[in-house]
């Protein structure tokens, strides 16, 4: 990993976000930057915090809160992640964005699982699963089933775990073909 290049991207995004009215694409780039910076082990709140402050539309605010949640999740700040995902979920519901709702619910379920709240985790996964199915998003459905299977393994419900994990693998295989 070449850190100077990541710093350059951070500088450019920060500069663009400091403009009076940043273009919408800059907010989506900020989200992707969060994803990459966390992946590379160099998370920084600077870009996504600026994006969150400058976001004017509910959709952009929802996306920023979602990406703040993803960053918090990956650096083990699960309570912060939970808060951000709940905020993004509310905003996505306000604008009737089902994809955003499903993503927020999925990650809320993941955060709640890590916070040892199995029942709420299942509830969020269940809601996400219903949304993914209503949108015919089989990849999203498979990801939820995989996460749900992971919960079942930790609760010693091996039969259900095998059922969910097997179905998730079947769906992923369908997507690959």
PDB file of C-alpha atoms in Angstrom:
ATOM      1  CA  UNK A   1       0.000   0.000   0.000  1.00  0.00           C
ATOM      2  CA  UNK A   2       1.320   3.380  -0.944  1.00  0.00           C
ATOM      3  CA  UNK A   3       0.214   5.758   1.817  1.00  0.00           C
ATOM      4  CA  UNK A   4       0.994   9.000  -0.087  1.00  0.00           C
ATOM      5  CA  UNK A   5      -1.598   8.124  -2.762  1.00  0.00           C
ATOM      6  CA  UNK A   6      -4.247   7.523  -0.102  1.00  0.00           C
ATOM      7  CA  UNK A   7      -3.334  10.867   1.474  1.00  0.00           C
ATOM      8  CA  UNK A   8      -3.659  12.547  -1.916  1.00  0.00           C
ATOM      9  CA  UNK A   9      -7.134  11.102  -2.420  1.00  0.00           C
ATOM     10  CA  UNK A  10      -8.089  12.225   1.080  1.00  0.00           C
ATOM     11  CA  UNK A  11      -6.804  15.738   0.324  1.00  0.00           C
ATOM     12  CA  UNK A  12      -8.719  15.963  -2.969  1.00  0.00           C
ATOM     13  CA  UNK A  13     -11.956  14.690  -1.423  1.00  0.00           C
ATOM     14  CA  UNK A  14     -11.588  17.003   1.581  1.00  0.00           C
ATOM     15  CA  UNK A  15     -10.992  19.950  -0.750  1.00  0.00           C
ATOM     16  CA  UNK A  16     -14.022  19.062  -2.885  1.00  0.00           C
ATOM     17  CA  UNK A  17     -16.221  18.677   0.197  1.00  0.00           C
ATOM     18  CA  UNK A  18     -15.177  22.097   1.482  1.00  0.00           C
ATOM     19  CA  UNK A  19     -16.607  23.805  -1.607  1.00  0.00           C
ATOM     20  CA  UNK A  20     -19.854  25.771  -1.127  1.00  0.00           C
ATOM     21  CA  UNK A  21     -21.959  23.152  -2.937  1.00  0.00           C
ATOM     22  CA  UNK A  22     -20.080  19.911  -3.591  1.00  0.00           C
ATOM     23  CA  UNK A  23     -21.280  17.693  -6.418  1.00  0.00           C
ATOM     24  CA  UNK A  24     -23.261  14.607  -5.368  1.00  0.00           C
ATOM     25  CA  UNK A  25     -20.619  12.292  -6.828  1.00  0.00           C
ATOM     26  CA  UNK A  26     -18.107  13.570  -4.255  1.00  0.00           C
ATOM     27  CA  UNK A  27     -20.283  12.172  -1.445  1.00  0.00           C
ATOM     28  CA  UNK A  28     -20.364   8.727  -3.047  1.00  0.00           C
ATOM     29  CA  UNK A  29     -16.605   8.910  -3.589  1.00  0.00           C
ATOM     30  CA  UNK A  30     -16.228   9.740   0.124  1.00  0.00           C
ATOM     31  CA  UNK A  31     -18.097   6.542   0.975  1.00  0.00           C
ATOM     32  CA  UNK A  32     -15.850   4.489  -1.276  1.00  0.00           C
ATOM     33  CA  UNK A  33     -12.816   6.193   0.242  1.00  0.00           C
ATOM     34  CA  UNK A  34     -13.977   5.070   3.702  1.00  0.00           C
ATOM     35  CA  UNK A  35     -14.284   1.527   2.403  1.00  0.00           C
ATOM     36  CA  UNK A  36     -10.776   1.543   0.939  1.00  0.00           C
ATOM     37  CA  UNK A  37      -9.113   3.316   3.841  1.00  0.00           C
ATOM     38  CA  UNK A  38     -10.566   0.821   6.311  1.00  0.00           C
ATOM     39  CA  UNK A  39      -9.631  -2.079   4.035  1.00  0.00           C
ATOM     40  CA  UNK A  40      -6.059  -0.789   3.882  1.00  0.00           C
ATOM     41  CA  UNK A  41      -5.947  -0.409   7.649  1.00  0.00           C
ATOM     42  CA  UNK A  42      -5.767   3.390   7.561  1.00  0.00           C
ATOM     43  CA  UNK A  43      -9.219   4.620   8.619  1.00  0.00           C
ATOM     44  CA  UNK A  44      -9.771   8.353   8.862  1.00  0.00           C
ATOM     45  CA  UNK A  45     -12.873  10.202  10.035  1.00  0.00           C
ATOM     46  CA  UNK A  46     -11.929  13.372   8.171  1.00  0.00           C
ATOM     47  CA  UNK A  47     -13.534  12.747   4.787  1.00  0.00           C
ATOM     48  CA  UNK A  48     -16.755  11.084   5.901  1.00  0.00           C
ATOM     49  CA  UNK A  49     -17.253  13.610   8.715  1.00  0.00           C
ATOM     50  CA  UNK A  50     -16.928  16.465   6.219  1.00  0.00           C
ATOM     51  CA  UNK A  51     -19.307  14.705   3.857  1.00  0.00           C
ATOM     52  CA  UNK A  52     -21.831  14.201   6.634  1.00  0.00           C
ATOM     53  CA  UNK A  53     -21.673  17.902   7.565  1.00  0.00           C
ATOM     54  CA  UNK A  54     -22.115  19.093   3.974  1.00  0.00           C
ATOM     55  CA  UNK A  55     -24.749  16.620   2.770  1.00  0.00           C
ATOM     56  CA  UNK A  56     -27.838  18.612   1.869  1.00  0.00           C
ATOM     57  CA  UNK A  57     -30.262  15.952   0.675  1.00  0.00           C
ATOM     58  CA  UNK A  58     -31.708  13.169   2.838  1.00  0.00           C
ATOM     59  CA  UNK A  59     -30.301  10.557   0.451  1.00  0.00           C
ATOM     60  CA  UNK A  60     -26.759  11.912   0.747  1.00  0.00           C
ATOM     61  CA  UNK A  61     -27.127  12.227   4.528  1.00  0.00           C
ATOM     62  CA  UNK A  62     -28.290   8.598   4.651  1.00  0.00           C
ATOM     63  CA  UNK A  63     -25.334   7.439   2.552  1.00  0.00           C
ATOM     64  CA  UNK A  64     -22.893   9.367   4.761  1.00  0.00           C
ATOM     65  CA  UNK A  65     -24.356   7.913   7.948  1.00  0.00           C
ATOM     66  CA  UNK A  66     -24.233   4.436   6.384  1.00  0.00           C
ATOM     67  CA  UNK A  67     -20.531   4.822   5.535  1.00  0.00           C
ATOM     68  CA  UNK A  68     -19.778   6.228   8.982  1.00  0.00           C
ATOM     69  CA  UNK A  69     -21.390   3.082  10.338  1.00  0.00           C
ATOM     70  CA  UNK A  70     -19.287   0.855   8.102  1.00  0.00           C
ATOM     71  CA  UNK A  71     -16.122   2.601   9.237  1.00  0.00           C
ATOM     72  CA  UNK A  72     -17.076   2.324  12.909  1.00  0.00           C
ATOM     73  CA  UNK A  73     -17.973  -1.346  12.418  1.00  0.00           C
ATOM     74  CA  UNK A  74     -14.600  -2.226  10.928  1.00  0.00           C
ATOM     75  CA  UNK A  75     -12.605  -0.475  13.627  1.00  0.00           C
ATOM     76  CA  UNK A  76     -14.547  -2.285  16.360  1.00  0.00           C
ATOM     77  CA  UNK A  77     -16.673   0.660  17.487  1.00  0.00           C
ATOM     78  CA  UNK A  78     -19.872  -1.370  17.277  1.00  0.00           C
ATOM     79  CA  UNK A  79     -22.047   0.949  19.398  1.00  0.00           C
ATOM     80  CA  UNK A  80     -21.100   3.845  17.129  1.00  0.00           C
ATOM     81  CA  UNK A  81     -21.797   1.642  14.119  1.00  0.00           C
ATOM     82  CA  UNK A  82     -25.204   0.712  15.517  1.00  0.00           C
ATOM     83  CA  UNK A  83     -26.064   4.398  16.006  1.00  0.00           C
ATOM     84  CA  UNK A  84     -24.975   5.341  12.477  1.00  0.00           C
ATOM     85  CA  UNK A  85     -26.852   2.438  10.886  1.00  0.00           C
ATOM     86  CA  UNK A  86     -30.024   3.316  12.806  1.00  0.00           C
ATOM     87  CA  UNK A  87     -29.736   6.901  11.595  1.00  0.00           C
ATOM     88  CA  UNK A  88     -29.115   5.835   8.006  1.00  0.00           C
ATOM     89  CA  UNK A  89     -32.043   3.414   8.183  1.00  0.00           C
ATOM     90  CA  UNK A  90     -34.374   6.179   9.336  1.00  0.00           C
ATOM     91  CA  UNK A  91     -33.217   8.485   6.545  1.00  0.00           C
ATOM     92  CA  UNK A  92     -33.486   5.752   3.889  1.00  0.00           C
ATOM     93  CA  UNK A  93     -37.019   5.006   5.114  1.00  0.00           C
ATOM     94  CA  UNK A  94     -37.930   8.694   4.789  1.00  0.00           C
ATOM     95  CA  UNK A  95     -36.909   8.721   1.119  1.00  0.00           C
ATOM     96  CA  UNK A  96     -38.316   5.222   0.467  1.00  0.00           C
ATOM     97  CA  UNK A  97     -34.937   3.820  -0.617  1.00  0.00           C
ATOM     98  CA  UNK A  98     -35.339   0.065  -0.186  1.00  0.00           C
ATOM     99  CA  UNK A  99     -31.774  -0.757  -1.204  1.00  0.00           C
ATOM    100  CA  UNK A 100     -30.404   1.639   1.399  1.00  0.00           C
ATOM    101  CA  UNK A 101     -32.812   0.272   3.995  1.00  0.00           C
ATOM    102  CA  UNK A 102     -31.750  -3.313   3.300  1.00  0.00           C
ATOM    103  CA  UNK A 103     -28.044  -2.421   3.505  1.00  0.00           C
ATOM    104  CA  UNK A 104     -28.564  -0.539   6.779  1.00  0.00           C
ATOM    105  CA  UNK A 105     -30.620  -3.390   8.255  1.00  0.00           C
ATOM    106  CA  UNK A 106     -27.989  -5.945   7.245  1.00  0.00           C
ATOM    107  CA  UNK A 107     -25.176  -4.031   8.918  1.00  0.00           C
ATOM    108  CA  UNK A 108     -27.341  -3.238  11.941  1.00  0.00           C
ATOM    109  CA  UNK A 109     -27.824  -6.990  12.298  1.00  0.00           C
ATOM    110  CA  UNK A 110     -24.074  -7.535  12.055  1.00  0.00           C
ATOM    111  CA  UNK A 111     -23.385  -4.863  14.680  1.00  0.00           C
ATOM    112  CA  UNK A 112     -26.023  -6.248  17.043  1.00  0.00           C
ATOM    113  CA  UNK A 113     -24.529  -9.732  16.655  1.00  0.00           C
ATOM    114  CA  UNK A 114     -21.133  -8.418  17.717  1.00  0.00           C
ATOM    115  CA  UNK A 115     -22.800  -6.622  20.628  1.00  0.00           C
ATOM    116  CA  UNK A 116     -24.198 -10.048  21.673  1.00  0.00           C
ATOM    117  CA  UNK A 117     -27.809  -9.084  21.032  1.00  0.00           C
ATOM    118  CA  UNK A 118     -28.831 -12.153  19.069  1.00  0.00           C
ATOM    119  CA  UNK A 119     -32.580 -11.490  19.085  1.00  0.00           C
ATOM    120  CA  UNK A 120     -32.298  -7.950  17.701  1.00  0.00           C
ATOM    121  CA  UNK A 121     -29.708  -9.153  15.224  1.00  0.00           C
ATOM    122  CA  UNK A 122     -32.157 -11.763  13.929  1.00  0.00           C
ATOM    123  CA  UNK A 123     -34.928  -9.158  13.773  1.00  0.00           C
ATOM    124  CA  UNK A 124     -32.793  -6.831  11.622  1.00  0.00           C
ATOM    125  CA  UNK A 125     -31.665  -9.703   9.409  1.00  0.00           C
ATOM    126  CA  UNK A 126     -35.291 -10.784   9.013  1.00  0.00           C
ATOM    127  CA  UNK A 127     -36.357  -7.319   7.892  1.00  0.00           C
ATOM    128  CA  UNK A 128     -33.403  -7.095   5.494  1.00  0.00           C
ATOM    129  CA  UNK A 129     -34.217 -10.534   4.095  1.00  0.00           C
ATOM    130  CA  UNK A 130     -37.811  -9.490   3.377  1.00  0.00           C
ATOM    131  CA  UNK A 131     -36.596  -6.379   1.553  1.00  0.00           C
ATOM    132  CA  UNK A 132     -34.000  -8.260  -0.491  1.00  0.00           C
ATOM    133  CA  UNK A 133     -36.621 -10.827  -1.484  1.00  0.00           C
ATOM    134  CA  UNK A 134     -39.162  -8.132  -2.420  1.00  0.00           C
ATOM    135  CA  UNK A 135     -36.502  -6.566  -4.674  1.00  0.00           C
ATOM    136  CA  UNK A 136     -35.508  -9.978  -6.112  1.00  0.00           C
ATOM    137  CA  UNK A 137     -31.943  -9.313  -4.960  1.00  0.00           C
ATOM    138  CA  UNK A 138     -30.639 -12.851  -4.586  1.00  0.00           C
ATOM    139  CA  UNK A 139     -27.098 -11.758  -3.728  1.00  0.00           C
ATOM    140  CA  UNK A 140     -28.444  -9.695  -0.831  1.00  0.00           C
ATOM    141  CA  UNK A 141     -30.620 -12.619   0.221  1.00  0.00           C
ATOM    142  CA  UNK A 142     -27.609 -14.947   0.198  1.00  0.00           C
ATOM    143  CA  UNK A 143     -25.544 -12.518   2.276  1.00  0.00           C
ATOM    144  CA  UNK A 144     -28.307 -12.300   4.887  1.00  0.00           C
ATOM    145  CA  UNK A 145     -28.690 -16.082   5.030  1.00  0.00           C
ATOM    146  CA  UNK A 146     -24.935 -16.396   5.497  1.00  0.00           C
ATOM    147  CA  UNK A 147     -25.013 -13.919   8.393  1.00  0.00           C
ATOM    148  CA  UNK A 148     -28.058 -15.619   9.882  1.00  0.00           C
ATOM    149  CA  UNK A 149     -26.300 -18.967   9.660  1.00  0.00           C
ATOM    150  CA  UNK A 150     -23.379 -17.450  11.547  1.00  0.00           C
ATOM    151  CA  UNK A 151     -25.715 -16.464  14.376  1.00  0.00           C
ATOM    152  CA  UNK A 152     -27.192 -19.952  14.519  1.00  0.00           C
ATOM    153  CA  UNK A 153     -23.696 -21.446  14.846  1.00  0.00           C
ATOM    154  CA  UNK A 154     -22.969 -19.249  17.859  1.00  0.00           C
ATOM    155  CA  UNK A 155     -26.274 -20.184  19.506  1.00  0.00           C
ATOM    156  CA  UNK A 156     -25.626 -23.913  19.054  1.00  0.00           C
ATOM    157  CA  UNK A 157     -28.566 -24.303  16.672  1.00  0.00           C
ATOM    158  CA  UNK A 158     -26.536 -26.376  14.229  1.00  0.00           C
ATOM    159  CA  UNK A 159     -29.484 -27.683  12.194  1.00  0.00           C
ATOM    160  CA  UNK A 160     -30.727 -24.179  11.391  1.00  0.00           C
ATOM    161  CA  UNK A 161     -27.156 -23.037  10.774  1.00  0.00           C
ATOM    162  CA  UNK A 162     -26.641 -25.778   8.199  1.00  0.00           C
ATOM    163  CA  UNK A 163     -29.968 -24.895   6.553  1.00  0.00           C
ATOM    164  CA  UNK A 164     -29.148 -21.166   6.235  1.00  0.00           C
ATOM    165  CA  UNK A 165     -25.543 -21.689   5.192  1.00  0.00           C
ATOM    166  CA  UNK A 166     -26.472 -24.329   2.610  1.00  0.00           C
ATOM    167  CA  UNK A 167     -29.138 -22.067   1.087  1.00  0.00           C
ATOM    168  CA  UNK A 168     -26.673 -19.154   1.024  1.00  0.00           C
ATOM    169  CA  UNK A 169     -24.116 -21.295  -0.824  1.00  0.00           C
ATOM    170  CA  UNK A 170     -26.774 -22.471  -3.304  1.00  0.00           C
ATOM    171  CA  UNK A 171     -27.749 -18.874  -4.054  1.00  0.00           C
ATOM    172  CA  UNK A 172     -24.129 -17.734  -4.419  1.00  0.00           C
ATOM    173  CA  UNK A 173     -23.552 -20.599  -6.844  1.00  0.00           C
ATOM    174  CA  UNK A 174     -26.590 -19.486  -8.880  1.00  0.00           C
ATOM    175  CA  UNK A 175     -25.230 -15.950  -9.015  1.00  0.00           C
ATOM    176  CA  UNK A 176     -21.831 -17.190 -10.216  1.00  0.00           C
ATOM    177  CA  UNK A 177     -23.367 -19.268 -13.047  1.00  0.00           C
TER     178      UNK A 177
END
